[in-house]
């Protein structure tokens, strides 16, 4: 996602946004507060699992919340994903269809079969329309990246093939930090 880097955001603007999101005035933003503040381009709430994932990524103190310092990094992260999403949403529909997802994942370096792309769309298509919303797109891409990293640890010769015992597979999947 490096090509989608967001310019620095004014700290006063971020502080104002942080204070609006921090409804309980605790000085920390919870997953619930963040979920209510984020928009995926529809009137539906941002996916709770995606919010939990992002809180986990930026929660340096492991409290399940993010501080103002963490919020700036999260803001840039979401903005970068938004720019990325818009660049692949060729028809400006506000969602990513199978073709657009294929283009995005190919651009990210993944070479996946039509069947695998169909499985991914089915997994992240919340409304059964054959499309993926912005928040689900973030979750999809982060999960795919995380799974790929876990797979590569077992793929010593980087040929895309591993041999695992069942318990190794379970250990690999359940040890993924998501």
PDB file of N, CA and C in Angstrom, residues 34 38 46-57 124 126 134-140:
ATOM      1  N   UNK A  34     -15.040   3.656  18.259  1.00  0.00           N
ATOM      2  CA  UNK A  34     -14.465   3.722  16.917  1.00  0.00           C
ATOM      3  C   UNK A  34     -15.454   3.227  15.873  1.00  0.00           C
ATOM      4  N   UNK A  38     -16.630   5.427  12.467  1.00  0.00           N
ATOM      5  CA  UNK A  38     -16.163   5.102  11.123  1.00  0.00           C
ATOM      6  C   UNK A  38     -17.325   4.892  10.161  1.00  0.00           C
ATOM      7  N   UNK A  46     -19.752   0.120  10.671  1.00  0.00           N
ATOM      8  CA  UNK A  46     -18.478  -0.476  10.285  1.00  0.00           C
ATOM      9  C   UNK A  46     -18.412  -1.868  10.903  1.00  0.00           C
ATOM     10  N   UNK A  47     -17.853  -2.817  10.191  1.00  0.00           N
ATOM     11  CA  UNK A  47     -17.776  -4.200  10.644  1.00  0.00           C
ATOM     12  C   UNK A  47     -17.045  -4.263  11.988  1.00  0.00           C
ATOM     13  N   UNK A  48     -17.702  -4.825  12.998  1.00  0.00           N
ATOM     14  CA  UNK A  48     -17.134  -4.895  14.352  1.00  0.00           C
ATOM     15  C   UNK A  48     -15.816  -5.674  14.378  1.00  0.00           C
ATOM     16  N   UNK A  49     -15.704  -6.712  13.583  1.00  0.00           N
ATOM     17  CA  UNK A  49     -14.479  -7.510  13.543  1.00  0.00           C
ATOM     18  C   UNK A  49     -13.322  -6.693  12.955  1.00  0.00           C
ATOM     19  N   UNK A  50     -13.602  -5.894  11.934  1.00  0.00           N
ATOM     20  CA  UNK A  50     -12.567  -5.038  11.353  1.00  0.00           C
ATOM     21  C   UNK A  50     -12.110  -4.001  12.371  1.00  0.00           C
ATOM     22  N   UNK A  51     -13.055  -3.423  13.103  1.00  0.00           N
ATOM     23  CA  UNK A  51     -12.715  -2.438  14.134  1.00  0.00           C
ATOM     24  C   UNK A  51     -11.846  -3.088  15.211  1.00  0.00           C
ATOM     25  N   UNK A  52     -12.226  -4.278  15.674  1.00  0.00           N
ATOM     26  CA  UNK A  52     -11.450  -4.999  16.682  1.00  0.00           C
ATOM     27  C   UNK A  52     -10.032  -5.272  16.175  1.00  0.00           C
ATOM     28  N   UNK A  53      -9.936  -5.673  14.914  1.00  0.00           N
ATOM     29  CA  UNK A  53      -8.643  -5.940  14.290  1.00  0.00           C
ATOM     30  C   UNK A  53      -7.772  -4.679  14.291  1.00  0.00           C
ATOM     31  N   UNK A  54      -8.360  -3.551  13.899  1.00  0.00           N
ATOM     32  CA  UNK A  54      -7.595  -2.303  13.839  1.00  0.00           C
ATOM     33  C   UNK A  54      -7.207  -1.815  15.233  1.00  0.00           C
ATOM     34  N   UNK A  55      -8.102  -1.927  16.194  1.00  0.00           N
ATOM     35  CA  UNK A  55      -7.752  -1.546  17.571  1.00  0.00           C
ATOM     36  C   UNK A  55      -6.550  -2.387  18.013  1.00  0.00           C
ATOM     37  N   UNK A  56      -6.605  -3.681  17.759  1.00  0.00           N
ATOM     38  CA  UNK A  56      -5.507  -4.573  18.129  1.00  0.00           C
ATOM     39  C   UNK A  56      -4.196  -4.199  17.469  1.00  0.00           C
ATOM     40  N   UNK A  57      -4.256  -3.729  16.237  1.00  0.00           N
ATOM     41  CA  UNK A  57      -3.037  -3.366  15.515  1.00  0.00           C
ATOM     42  C   UNK A  57      -2.378  -2.106  16.093  1.00  0.00           C
ATOM     43  N   UNK A 124     -16.433 -12.439   2.574  1.00  0.00           N
ATOM     44  CA  UNK A 124     -16.474 -11.045   2.993  1.00  0.00           C
ATOM     45  C   UNK A 124     -17.660 -10.255   2.442  1.00  0.00           C
ATOM     46  N   UNK A 126     -21.024  -9.344   3.036  1.00  0.00           N
ATOM     47  CA  UNK A 126     -21.988  -9.362   4.140  1.00  0.00           C
ATOM     48  C   UNK A 126     -23.444  -9.417   3.696  1.00  0.00           C
ATOM     49  N   UNK A 134     -16.066  -1.378   2.018  1.00  0.00           N
ATOM     50  CA  UNK A 134     -14.766  -0.835   2.407  1.00  0.00           C
ATOM     51  C   UNK A 134     -14.192  -1.515   3.648  1.00  0.00           C
ATOM     52  N   UNK A 135     -14.965  -1.580   4.729  1.00  0.00           N
ATOM     53  CA  UNK A 135     -14.451  -2.138   5.968  1.00  0.00           C
ATOM     54  C   UNK A 135     -14.127  -3.625   5.836  1.00  0.00           C
ATOM     55  N   UNK A 136     -14.933  -4.334   5.065  1.00  0.00           N
ATOM     56  CA  UNK A 136     -14.668  -5.751   4.840  1.00  0.00           C
ATOM     57  C   UNK A 136     -13.454  -5.954   3.933  1.00  0.00           C
ATOM     58  N   UNK A 137     -13.224  -5.006   3.028  1.00  0.00           N
ATOM     59  CA  UNK A 137     -12.037  -5.035   2.164  1.00  0.00           C
ATOM     60  C   UNK A 137     -10.766  -4.932   3.011  1.00  0.00           C
ATOM     61  N   UNK A 138     -10.786  -4.034   3.997  1.00  0.00           N
ATOM     62  CA  UNK A 138      -9.624  -3.915   4.893  1.00  0.00           C
ATOM     63  C   UNK A 138      -9.388  -5.243   5.583  1.00  0.00           C
ATOM     64  N   UNK A 139     -10.439  -5.799   6.168  1.00  0.00           N
ATOM     65  CA  UNK A 139     -10.307  -7.059   6.897  1.00  0.00           C
ATOM     66  C   UNK A 139      -9.818  -8.173   5.978  1.00  0.00           C
ATOM     67  N   UNK A 140     -10.360  -8.247   4.792  1.00  0.00           N
ATOM     68  CA  UNK A 140      -9.964  -9.263   3.808  1.00  0.00           C
ATOM     69  C   UNK A 140      -8.472  -9.159   3.506  1.00  0.00           C
TER      70      UNK A 140
END
